[in-house]
Amino acid sequence: AQSVTQLDSHVSVSEGTPVLLRCNYSSSYSPSLFWYVQHPNKGLQLLLKYTSAATLVKGINGFEAEFKKSETSFHLTKPSAHMSDAAEYFCVVTPSSAGNNRKLIWGLGTSLAVNP
Amino acid sequence: GAGVSQSPRYKVAKRGQDVALRCDPISGHVSLFWYQQALGQGPEFLTYFQNEAQLDKSGLPSDRFFAERPEGSVSTLKIQRTQQEDSAVYLCASSLAASSYNEQFFGPGTRLTVL
């Protein structure tokens, strides 16, 4: 079975400071992992994905995440927050095995606030 | 169109009414997914189509929920005899192929409020 835990429901940072959004996962299979962002009144957008290639994954808007199997973590980081980064962020896991299981298992989300 | 579209964007229903929510996926996308997102929660999987075949409907919360994609493109999620607990945002997503590696592109959602 797969599950994902986002360790912080709310994170607040100042503009220009680093962002860290934490995610731990549990998976019986070698997982694929994703981070999605949801801005108010907008659709969910993929930030980045890990699919068993490089463990450090770079995404859009300067975000990156590192897959650490030993820690079962996939934390999202950005060196310098921008006001436009304020949004809800979701960590997502799905098994990368073949078959009909296409379900994405979603975390509860982390709300990121960026203060001027 | 350039992205996934959903209609209506907002729907208010009286308890007991039937509703139909429409999803237009990106043209050529094989896979289509429906999710339910309650306030302050992450999306929860409802059902999955590969072309016109509904391969997984394990997330549908009750037999009042029904989804179809008869021609392998547009999909409709129908909720019969709506209840207050059905109030949520219903999200549709599509992806180009069947692999779980593929990015899912999401529509803006339909916000359903059941009074």
Coordinates of C-alpha atoms in Angstrom, one line a residue:
Chain A
A1 CA 0.0 0.0 0.0
Q2 CA 1.1 3.6 -0.6
S3 CA 0.7 6.6 1.6
V4 CA 2.1 10.1 1.7
T5 CA 2.5 12.4 4.7
Q6 CA 3.1 16.1 4.4
L7 CA 4.6 17.1 7.7
D8 CA 3.5 20.7 7.8
S9 CA 0.0 21.9 7.0
H10 CA 1.1 25.6 6.9
V11 CA 4.5 27.1 6.2
S12 CA 5.2 30.8 6.3
V13 CA 8.4 32.4 4.9
S14 CA 9.6 35.8 4.0
E15 CA 10.2 36.8 0.4
G16 CA 13.7 36.0 -0.6
T17 CA 14.3 33.3 2.0
P18 CA 14.5 29.5 1.4
V19 CA 11.4 27.3 1.2
L20 CA 11.3 23.8 2.6
L21 CA 8.1 21.7 2.3
R22 CA 8.4 18.3 3.8
C23 CA 7.0 15.0 2.5
N24 CA 7.4 11.4 3.6
Y25 CA 6.0 8.5 1.7
S26 CA 5.3 4.8 2.2
S27 CA 5.2 2.5 -0.8
S28 CA 5.3 -1.3 -1.3
Y29 CA 6.7 -0.7 -4.8
S30 CA 9.4 1.5 -6.2
P31 CA 7.4 4.7 -6.3
S32 CA 6.9 7.6 -8.6
L33 CA 6.6 10.8 -6.7
F34 CA 5.2 14.2 -7.7
W35 CA 4.7 17.7 -6.4
Y36 CA 1.7 19.6 -7.6
V37 CA 0.9 23.3 -6.9
Q38 CA -2.6 24.7 -6.6
H39 CA -3.0 28.5 -6.8
P40 CA -6.3 30.0 -5.7
N41 CA -9.1 29.5 -8.3
K42 CA -6.7 27.8 -10.6
G43 CA -6.2 24.2 -11.6
L44 CA -3.5 21.9 -10.2
Q45 CA -0.2 22.2 -11.9
L46 CA 2.7 19.7 -11.9
L47 CA 5.9 21.2 -10.4
L48 CA 8.2 18.2 -10.8
K49 CA 8.2 14.4 -10.8
Y50 CA 10.6 11.6 -9.8
T51 CA 10.5 8.4 -11.7
S52 CA 13.6 6.4 -10.7
A53 CA 16.1 8.4 -12.7
A54 CA 18.2 11.1 -11.0
T55 CA 17.4 11.5 -7.3
L56 CA 17.6 15.3 -7.5
V57 CA 14.8 16.5 -9.6
K58 CA 14.5 20.1 -10.9
G59 CA 11.1 21.5 -11.7
I60 CA 9.4 24.7 -12.8
N61 CA 9.7 28.1 -11.1
G62 CA 13.0 27.2 -9.4
F63 CA 11.7 24.4 -7.3
E64 CA 13.6 21.1 -6.8
A65 CA 13.1 18.0 -4.8
E66 CA 15.5 15.2 -3.7
F67 CA 14.4 11.6 -3.4
K68 CA 16.0 9.9 -0.4
K69 CA 15.1 6.3 -0.2
S70 CA 16.8 5.7 3.1
E71 CA 14.6 8.4 4.7
T72 CA 11.5 7.7 2.5
S73 CA 11.4 11.5 1.9
F74 CA 10.8 13.7 -1.1
H75 CA 11.1 17.3 0.3
L76 CA 10.5 20.3 -1.9
T77 CA 12.8 23.2 -1.8
K78 CA 13.5 26.6 -3.4
P79 CA 16.4 28.8 -2.6
S80 CA 14.5 32.1 -2.6
A81 CA 10.8 32.5 -2.2
H82 CA 8.8 34.8 -4.4
M83 CA 5.4 36.3 -3.6
S84 CA 3.9 34.4 -6.4
D85 CA 4.9 31.1 -4.8
A86 CA 2.0 31.5 -2.2
A87 CA -0.2 28.5 -2.9
E88 CA -1.2 25.0 -1.8
Y89 CA 1.4 22.3 -2.5
F90 CA 0.6 18.6 -2.7
C91 CA 3.0 15.7 -2.5
V92 CA 1.8 12.7 -4.5
V93 CA 2.9 9.0 -4.8
T94 CA 1.9 6.3 -7.2
P95 CA 3.5 2.9 -7.7
S96 CA 5.7 2.7 -10.8
S97 CA 4.9 -0.9 -11.4
A98 CA 3.0 -1.9 -14.5
G99 CA -0.7 -2.7 -14.3
N100 CA -4.0 -0.9 -14.1
N101 CA -3.3 1.0 -10.9
R102 CA -3.1 4.6 -12.0
K103 CA -4.2 6.1 -8.8
L104 CA -2.4 9.0 -7.4
I105 CA -2.2 9.0 -3.6
W106 CA -2.3 12.6 -2.4
G107 CA -1.0 14.2 0.8
L108 CA -3.3 16.7 2.6
G109 CA -1.4 19.7 1.3
T110 CA 0.9 22.4 2.7
S111 CA -0.3 26.0 2.5
L112 CA 2.7 28.2 1.7
A113 CA 2.4 31.9 2.7
V114 CA 5.1 34.3 1.5
N115 CA 5.4 37.5 3.5
P116 CA 6.9 40.7 2.0
Chain B
G1 CA -8.7 23.8 -26.5
A2 CA -5.3 24.1 -24.8
G3 CA -6.2 22.5 -21.6
V4 CA -8.8 20.4 -19.7
S5 CA -12.1 22.2 -19.4
Q6 CA -14.9 21.5 -17.0
S7 CA -18.5 22.7 -16.8
P8 CA -20.2 24.0 -15.0
R9 CA -17.6 25.8 -12.8
Y10 CA -20.1 26.1 -10.0
K11 CA -23.2 24.1 -9.3
V12 CA -25.7 24.6 -6.5
A13 CA -28.2 21.7 -6.0
K14 CA -30.9 21.0 -3.5
R15 CA -30.6 17.8 -1.6
G16 CA -32.1 15.0 -3.6
Q17 CA -31.5 16.5 -7.0
D18 CA -29.4 14.8 -9.7
V19 CA -26.4 16.6 -11.1
A20 CA -24.2 16.0 -14.2
L21 CA -20.6 17.3 -14.4
R22 CA -18.8 17.5 -17.7
C23 CA -15.1 17.1 -18.5
D24 CA -13.5 17.9 -21.8
P25 CA -9.9 16.4 -21.7
I26 CA -7.0 17.5 -23.8
S27 CA -7.5 16.2 -27.3
G28 CA -5.8 12.8 -27.9
H29 CA -5.3 12.1 -24.2
V30 CA -6.0 8.4 -23.5
S31 CA -6.4 8.5 -19.8
L32 CA -9.0 10.5 -17.8
F33 CA -9.4 10.7 -14.1
W34 CA -12.1 12.1 -11.7
Y35 CA -11.2 13.3 -8.2
Q36 CA -13.2 14.7 -5.3
Q37 CA -11.5 17.5 -3.3
A38 CA -13.2 18.5 0.0
L39 CA -12.4 21.8 1.6
G40 CA -8.9 21.9 3.0
Q41 CA -8.1 18.4 1.8
G42 CA -6.1 16.9 -1.1
P43 CA -7.9 15.4 -4.1
E44 CA -9.2 11.9 -3.6
F45 CA -9.4 9.5 -6.5
L46 CA -12.8 8.5 -7.8
T47 CA -12.5 6.7 -11.1
Y48 CA -10.2 6.2 -14.1
F49 CA -10.8 5.7 -17.8
Q50 CA -8.5 4.5 -20.5
N51 CA -10.2 5.6 -23.7
E52 CA -13.9 4.5 -23.2
A53 CA -13.1 1.7 -20.7
Q54 CA -13.6 2.5 -17.1
L55 CA -10.7 0.5 -15.6
D56 CA -11.0 1.5 -12.0
K57 CA -14.1 2.9 -10.1
S58 CA -13.0 1.9 -6.7
G59 CA -13.0 5.4 -5.4
L60 CA -16.7 6.2 -6.1
P61 CA -18.2 6.7 -2.7
S62 CA -21.6 5.1 -3.3
D63 CA -23.8 3.8 -6.1
R64 CA -25.2 7.2 -6.4
F65 CA -22.1 8.2 -8.3
F66 CA -21.7 7.1 -11.9
A67 CA -19.2 8.1 -14.6
E68 CA -19.0 7.5 -18.3
R69 CA -16.9 8.3 -21.3
P70 CA -18.7 6.7 -24.1
E71 CA -16.6 7.8 -27.1
G72 CA -13.3 8.0 -25.3
S73 CA -13.1 11.7 -25.1
V74 CA -15.7 13.8 -23.1
S75 CA -16.6 12.4 -19.7
T76 CA -19.6 13.0 -17.5
L77 CA -19.8 12.4 -13.7
K78 CA -23.3 12.0 -12.5
I79 CA -24.4 12.1 -8.9
Q80 CA -28.0 11.0 -8.2
R81 CA -30.0 12.1 -5.2
T82 CA -27.3 14.5 -4.0
Q83 CA -26.5 14.7 -0.3
Q84 CA -24.8 17.5 1.7
E85 CA -21.7 15.4 2.1
D86 CA -21.3 15.4 -1.7
S87 CA -20.4 19.1 -1.5
A88 CA -16.9 19.4 -2.8
V89 CA -14.8 20.4 -5.8
Y90 CA -14.8 17.7 -8.5
L91 CA -11.6 17.7 -10.5
C92 CA -11.0 16.1 -13.9
A93 CA -7.6 15.3 -15.2
S94 CA -6.3 13.7 -18.4
S95 CA -2.9 12.3 -19.4
L96 CA -1.5 11.4 -22.8
A97 CA -0.8 7.7 -22.2
A98 CA -1.7 5.0 -19.7
S99 CA 1.5 4.9 -17.7
S100 CA 1.5 6.3 -14.1
Y101 CA 4.7 8.1 -15.1
N102 CA 2.7 10.5 -17.2
E103 CA 1.8 13.9 -16.0
Q104 CA -1.9 14.4 -15.3
F105 CA -3.3 17.8 -16.5
F106 CA -6.1 19.1 -14.4
G107 CA -9.1 21.1 -15.2
P108 CA -10.2 24.0 -13.0
G109 CA -12.8 21.9 -11.3
T110 CA -16.6 22.1 -10.6
R111 CA -17.5 23.4 -7.2
L112 CA -20.7 21.5 -6.1
T113 CA -22.7 22.9 -3.2
V114 CA -25.6 20.8 -2.0
L115 CA -28.1 22.7 0.2

